[in-house]
Amino acid sequence: MQLSNGKTLTLILLSALLLGSEVHIESHHLVAPDSLQYKQPSIVSGRTDVVAVTPWLAPVVWEGTFNPVLLDSIYKPQNISIAVTVFAVGKYVMFLKDFLETAEQHFFIGFNVHVYVFTDQPTKVPQVKMAAGRQLTVCSVPSSKRWQEISARRMELIQTLIEEKLQNRNDFIFCLDVDSKFHGRWGTESLSGLVAVIHPGYYRDDRSRFPYERRPESRAYVGPGQGDFYYCGGAFGGLLQEVHQLAKTCRSNFEADAKEGIEAAWQEESHLNRYMWINKPSKVLSPEYLWQDFKPRNPEVYIVRFSGVVKNYAEIRPNV
Ligand code: UD2
């Protein structure tokens, strides 16, 4: 399969049938320029304070585990395009300016980026000067009286956006919370088929403490002794097809639960965690990729790349 804009980067999808269920094995063929010189990689020295690979052998991206110059020079000739979704409904429009301005400083600099802002107040979307190759589209959405509904409806809107507007135009997509700012590089090191971000609040905890949906009647249920990590609802992404599958599944499970009067503990974040337990992410981003401003930085976090701002929920949400 060719990436839509890619000329040479070929993604080989091998399908296998295993015990009646279809398994997709992805293999990226990365082409580097032969003229590039960079620090010799080592397999015996490097970071020892963090784990940089999951038990299913997906990379966990931490500062010091990748070479940004090498990765950019691999992806640059492919002319890849990255879509971003961000929702700003009700008072959350106030976060857009900082989000958009800091994205211009740190998010996929030098690459094609198309930001889709979903809002109920299109006139309040700030004008932010964007570099060449970067653009913004405003999409109107209805307002809502419940923050849970705003948060949860994102999956449906992401699914529809991919189906109606993005096919054949973008290669990758990231879906991000608006009440956050970029502080450091977020770039090609984050690209993969299905990308999840570890939640900063729980990554040192035992999984029995993760706030998964614990009622077996919910389609977001994760049982005792299950679950790898606790992932954030505030940032996820990957190839369009992968994120489409994720959004479609989470949306339909969320709606089926709703018909039975169940709302998962953390809305779409609970459904995302259930999805990622079964469909293992092909790349996991460390909490560098979604920290929270109120949290002191832990020593293993060398750099905070993206972080949620401190906010007063009672003031900004439409309901408590
Ligand atoms: C967490 C997650 C969030 C979501 C939520 C559970 C992180 C950092 N955040 O954040 O992604 O999973 O739990 O539902 O992982 N929004 C509006 N208007 C509103 C309310 C929400 O536009 O009135 C949008 C906005 O883009 C915001 C997002 O929904 O960033 C998530 O809402 P939140 O930030 O209030 O949720 P929070 O902080 O509990």
PDB file of C-alpha atoms in Angstrom, residues 165-307:
ATOM      1  CA  LYS A 165     -12.532  14.799   4.047  1.00  0.00           C
ATOM      2  CA  LEU A 166      -9.219  13.136   4.728  1.00  0.00           C
ATOM      3  CA  GLN A 167      -9.052   9.996   2.615  1.00  0.00           C
ATOM      4  CA  ASN A 168      -6.314  10.436   0.018  1.00  0.00           C
ATOM      5  CA  ARG A 169      -5.311  13.835   1.391  1.00  0.00           C
ATOM      6  CA  ASN A 170      -3.462  13.083   4.594  1.00  0.00           C
ATOM      7  CA  ASP A 171      -1.289  10.191   5.670  1.00  0.00           C
ATOM      8  CA  PHE A 172      -1.353  10.481   9.441  1.00  0.00           C
ATOM      9  CA  ILE A 173      -3.660  12.044  12.003  1.00  0.00           C
ATOM     10  CA  PHE A 174      -3.275  13.118  15.626  1.00  0.00           C
ATOM     11  CA  CYS A 175      -6.276  13.902  17.843  1.00  0.00           C
ATOM     12  CA  LEU A 176      -5.364  16.280  20.647  1.00  0.00           C
ATOM     13  CA  ASP A 177      -6.945  18.040  23.646  1.00  0.00           C
ATOM     14  CA  VAL A 178      -7.165  21.808  23.196  1.00  0.00           C
ATOM     15  CA  ASP A 179      -6.460  22.810  26.795  1.00  0.00           C
ATOM     16  CA  SER A 180      -2.772  22.123  26.278  1.00  0.00           C
ATOM     17  CA  LYS A 181       0.375  23.729  24.919  1.00  0.00           C
ATOM     18  CA  PHE A 182       3.436  22.474  23.105  1.00  0.00           C
ATOM     19  CA  HIS A 183       6.740  23.118  24.876  1.00  0.00           C
ATOM     20  CA  GLY A 184       9.139  20.932  22.914  1.00  0.00           C
ATOM     21  CA  ARG A 185       9.521  19.014  19.686  1.00  0.00           C
ATOM     22  CA  TRP A 186       6.718  16.652  18.654  1.00  0.00           C
ATOM     23  CA  GLY A 187       7.646  15.289  15.243  1.00  0.00           C
ATOM     24  CA  THR A 188       8.386  12.316  13.025  1.00  0.00           C
ATOM     25  CA  GLU A 189       9.508  10.150  15.942  1.00  0.00           C
ATOM     26  CA  SER A 190       5.804   9.849  16.822  1.00  0.00           C
ATOM     27  CA  LEU A 191       4.728   8.392  13.466  1.00  0.00           C
ATOM     28  CA  SER A 192       3.429   4.844  13.262  1.00  0.00           C
ATOM     29  CA  GLY A 193       0.312   2.810  12.452  1.00  0.00           C
ATOM     30  CA  LEU A 194      -1.493   3.135  15.779  1.00  0.00           C
ATOM     31  CA  VAL A 195      -0.057   5.556  18.319  1.00  0.00           C
ATOM     32  CA  ALA A 196      -1.071   5.844  21.977  1.00  0.00           C
ATOM     33  CA  VAL A 197       0.234   8.192  24.655  1.00  0.00           C
ATOM     34  CA  ILE A 198       0.832   7.069  28.222  1.00  0.00           C
ATOM     35  CA  HIS A 199      -1.201   9.089  30.722  1.00  0.00           C
ATOM     36  CA  PRO A 200       1.128  11.079  33.015  1.00  0.00           C
ATOM     37  CA  GLY A 201      -0.967  10.406  36.098  1.00  0.00           C
ATOM     38  CA  TYR A 202      -0.666   6.636  36.372  1.00  0.00           C
ATOM     39  CA  TYR A 203       2.491   5.394  34.690  1.00  0.00           C
ATOM     40  CA  ARG A 204       4.232   4.431  37.893  1.00  0.00           C
ATOM     41  CA  ASP A 205       1.165   2.700  39.355  1.00  0.00           C
ATOM     42  CA  ASP A 206       0.059  -0.889  39.507  1.00  0.00           C
ATOM     43  CA  ARG A 207      -2.630  -1.567  36.921  1.00  0.00           C
ATOM     44  CA  SER A 208      -5.182  -2.368  39.614  1.00  0.00           C
ATOM     45  CA  ARG A 209      -5.190   1.394  40.255  1.00  0.00           C
ATOM     46  CA  PHE A 210      -5.791   2.422  36.630  1.00  0.00           C
ATOM     47  CA  PRO A 211      -9.169   4.159  36.220  1.00  0.00           C
ATOM     48  CA  TYR A 212     -10.397   1.745  33.532  1.00  0.00           C
ATOM     49  CA  GLU A 213     -14.113   1.104  33.213  1.00  0.00           C
ATOM     50  CA  ARG A 214     -14.653  -1.708  35.720  1.00  0.00           C
ATOM     51  CA  ARG A 215     -18.306  -2.657  35.128  1.00  0.00           C
ATOM     52  CA  PRO A 216     -18.438  -5.813  32.983  1.00  0.00           C
ATOM     53  CA  GLU A 217     -21.689  -4.655  31.379  1.00  0.00           C
ATOM     54  CA  SER A 218     -19.848  -1.787  29.642  1.00  0.00           C
ATOM     55  CA  ARG A 219     -18.143  -2.366  26.300  1.00  0.00           C
ATOM     56  CA  ALA A 220     -15.183  -0.410  27.713  1.00  0.00           C
ATOM     57  CA  TYR A 221     -14.643  -2.994  30.468  1.00  0.00           C
ATOM     58  CA  VAL A 222     -11.089  -3.944  31.377  1.00  0.00           C
ATOM     59  CA  GLY A 223     -10.950  -6.648  34.026  1.00  0.00           C
ATOM     60  CA  PRO A 224      -8.617  -7.284  36.936  1.00  0.00           C
ATOM     61  CA  GLY A 225      -5.238  -8.518  35.736  1.00  0.00           C
ATOM     62  CA  GLN A 226      -5.835  -6.943  32.319  1.00  0.00           C
ATOM     63  CA  GLY A 227      -4.534  -3.767  30.670  1.00  0.00           C
ATOM     64  CA  ASP A 228      -0.986  -2.807  29.723  1.00  0.00           C
ATOM     65  CA  PHE A 229      -0.791   0.905  30.441  1.00  0.00           C
ATOM     66  CA  TYR A 230      -3.277   3.681  31.095  1.00  0.00           C
ATOM     67  CA  TYR A 231      -3.418   5.759  27.925  1.00  0.00           C
ATOM     68  CA  CYS A 232      -4.725   9.332  27.615  1.00  0.00           C
ATOM     69  CA  GLY A 233      -7.838  10.291  25.729  1.00  0.00           C
ATOM     70  CA  GLY A 234      -6.163  13.654  25.160  1.00  0.00           C
ATOM     71  CA  ALA A 235      -3.702  12.490  22.513  1.00  0.00           C
ATOM     72  CA  PHE A 236      -3.672   9.565  20.100  1.00  0.00           C
ATOM     73  CA  GLY A 237      -3.079   9.077  16.403  1.00  0.00           C
ATOM     74  CA  GLY A 238      -1.459   7.123  13.613  1.00  0.00           C
ATOM     75  CA  LEU A 239      -2.228   6.213  10.041  1.00  0.00           C
ATOM     76  CA  LEU A 240      -5.655   7.385   8.884  1.00  0.00           C
ATOM     77  CA  GLN A 241      -7.003   3.874   8.414  1.00  0.00           C
ATOM     78  CA  GLU A 242      -5.942   2.821  11.897  1.00  0.00           C
ATOM     79  CA  VAL A 243      -7.413   5.877  13.602  1.00  0.00           C
ATOM     80  CA  HIS A 244     -10.587   5.473  11.566  1.00  0.00           C
ATOM     81  CA  GLN A 245     -10.975   1.934  12.865  1.00  0.00           C
ATOM     82  CA  LEU A 246     -10.315   3.092  16.429  1.00  0.00           C
ATOM     83  CA  ALA A 247     -12.784   6.004  16.252  1.00  0.00           C
ATOM     84  CA  LYS A 248     -15.483   3.885  14.595  1.00  0.00           C
ATOM     85  CA  THR A 249     -15.165   1.118  17.177  1.00  0.00           C
ATOM     86  CA  CYS A 250     -15.081   3.457  20.181  1.00  0.00           C
ATOM     87  CA  ARG A 251     -18.038   5.407  18.836  1.00  0.00           C
ATOM     88  CA  SER A 252     -20.179   2.343  18.228  1.00  0.00           C
ATOM     89  CA  ASN A 253     -19.301   0.850  21.627  1.00  0.00           C
ATOM     90  CA  PHE A 254     -20.006   4.184  23.320  1.00  0.00           C
ATOM     91  CA  GLU A 255     -23.393   4.438  21.589  1.00  0.00           C
ATOM     92  CA  ALA A 256     -24.325   0.824  22.320  1.00  0.00           C
ATOM     93  CA  ASP A 257     -23.488   1.427  25.999  1.00  0.00           C
ATOM     94  CA  ALA A 258     -25.548   4.636  25.975  1.00  0.00           C
ATOM     95  CA  LYS A 259     -28.596   2.720  24.663  1.00  0.00           C
ATOM     96  CA  GLU A 260     -28.290   0.556  27.773  1.00  0.00           C
ATOM     97  CA  GLY A 261     -27.904   3.573  30.035  1.00  0.00           C
ATOM     98  CA  ILE A 262     -24.161   3.167  30.662  1.00  0.00           C
ATOM     99  CA  GLU A 263     -21.546   5.898  30.363  1.00  0.00           C
ATOM    100  CA  ALA A 264     -18.009   4.643  30.865  1.00  0.00           C
ATOM    101  CA  ALA A 265     -16.008   6.066  33.776  1.00  0.00           C
ATOM    102  CA  TRP A 266     -13.904   8.343  31.549  1.00  0.00           C
ATOM    103  CA  GLN A 267     -16.078   8.418  28.423  1.00  0.00           C
ATOM    104  CA  GLU A 268     -14.107   7.920  25.211  1.00  0.00           C
ATOM    105  CA  GLU A 269     -10.854   7.592  27.153  1.00  0.00           C
ATOM    106  CA  SER A 270     -12.231   4.382  28.717  1.00  0.00           C
ATOM    107  CA  HIS A 271     -13.243   3.039  25.304  1.00  0.00           C
ATOM    108  CA  LEU A 272      -9.839   3.973  23.888  1.00  0.00           C
ATOM    109  CA  ASN A 273      -8.130   2.074  26.689  1.00  0.00           C
ATOM    110  CA  ARG A 274     -10.245  -0.986  26.022  1.00  0.00           C
ATOM    111  CA  TYR A 275      -9.467  -0.705  22.282  1.00  0.00           C
ATOM    112  CA  MET A 276      -5.712  -0.408  22.871  1.00  0.00           C
ATOM    113  CA  TRP A 277      -5.735  -3.423  25.202  1.00  0.00           C
ATOM    114  CA  ILE A 278      -6.976  -5.578  22.349  1.00  0.00           C
ATOM    115  CA  ASN A 279      -5.423  -3.682  19.423  1.00  0.00           C
ATOM    116  CA  LYS A 280      -1.890  -3.067  20.638  1.00  0.00           C
ATOM    117  CA  PRO A 281      -0.463   0.295  19.585  1.00  0.00           C
ATOM    118  CA  SER A 282       2.466  -0.011  17.194  1.00  0.00           C
ATOM    119  CA  LYS A 283       4.165   2.925  18.932  1.00  0.00           C
ATOM    120  CA  VAL A 284       3.716   4.241  22.443  1.00  0.00           C
ATOM    121  CA  LEU A 285       4.612   7.809  23.324  1.00  0.00           C
ATOM    122  CA  SER A 286       5.979   8.399  26.828  1.00  0.00           C
ATOM    123  CA  PRO A 287       4.337  10.949  29.148  1.00  0.00           C
ATOM    124  CA  GLU A 288       6.686  13.562  27.625  1.00  0.00           C
ATOM    125  CA  TYR A 289       3.964  13.766  24.969  1.00  0.00           C
ATOM    126  CA  LEU A 290       1.194  14.684  27.394  1.00  0.00           C
ATOM    127  CA  TRP A 291       2.223  16.001  30.747  1.00  0.00           C
ATOM    128  CA  GLN A 292       0.118  18.157  33.062  1.00  0.00           C
ATOM    129  CA  ASP A 293       1.320  21.604  34.110  1.00  0.00           C
ATOM    130  CA  PHE A 294       0.299  21.097  37.737  1.00  0.00           C
ATOM    131  CA  LYS A 295       2.530  18.009  38.051  1.00  0.00           C
ATOM    132  CA  PRO A 296       6.184  18.485  38.998  1.00  0.00           C
ATOM    133  CA  ARG A 297       8.380  16.891  36.321  1.00  0.00           C
ATOM    134  CA  ASN A 298       9.673  13.427  37.289  1.00  0.00           C
ATOM    135  CA  PRO A 299      13.421  12.800  36.762  1.00  0.00           C
ATOM    136  CA  GLU A 300      12.898  10.348  33.872  1.00  0.00           C
ATOM    137  CA  VAL A 301      11.001  13.043  31.963  1.00  0.00           C
ATOM    138  CA  TYR A 302      13.903  14.972  30.410  1.00  0.00           C
ATOM    139  CA  ILE A 303      11.598  17.136  28.321  1.00  0.00           C
ATOM    140  CA  VAL A 304       7.925  18.029  28.407  1.00  0.00           C
ATOM    141  CA  ARG A 305       6.749  18.299  24.804  1.00  0.00           C
ATOM    142  CA  PHE A 306       3.015  18.831  25.263  1.00  0.00           C
ATOM    143  CA  SER A 307       1.246  19.564  28.517  1.00  0.00           C
TER     144      SER A 307
END
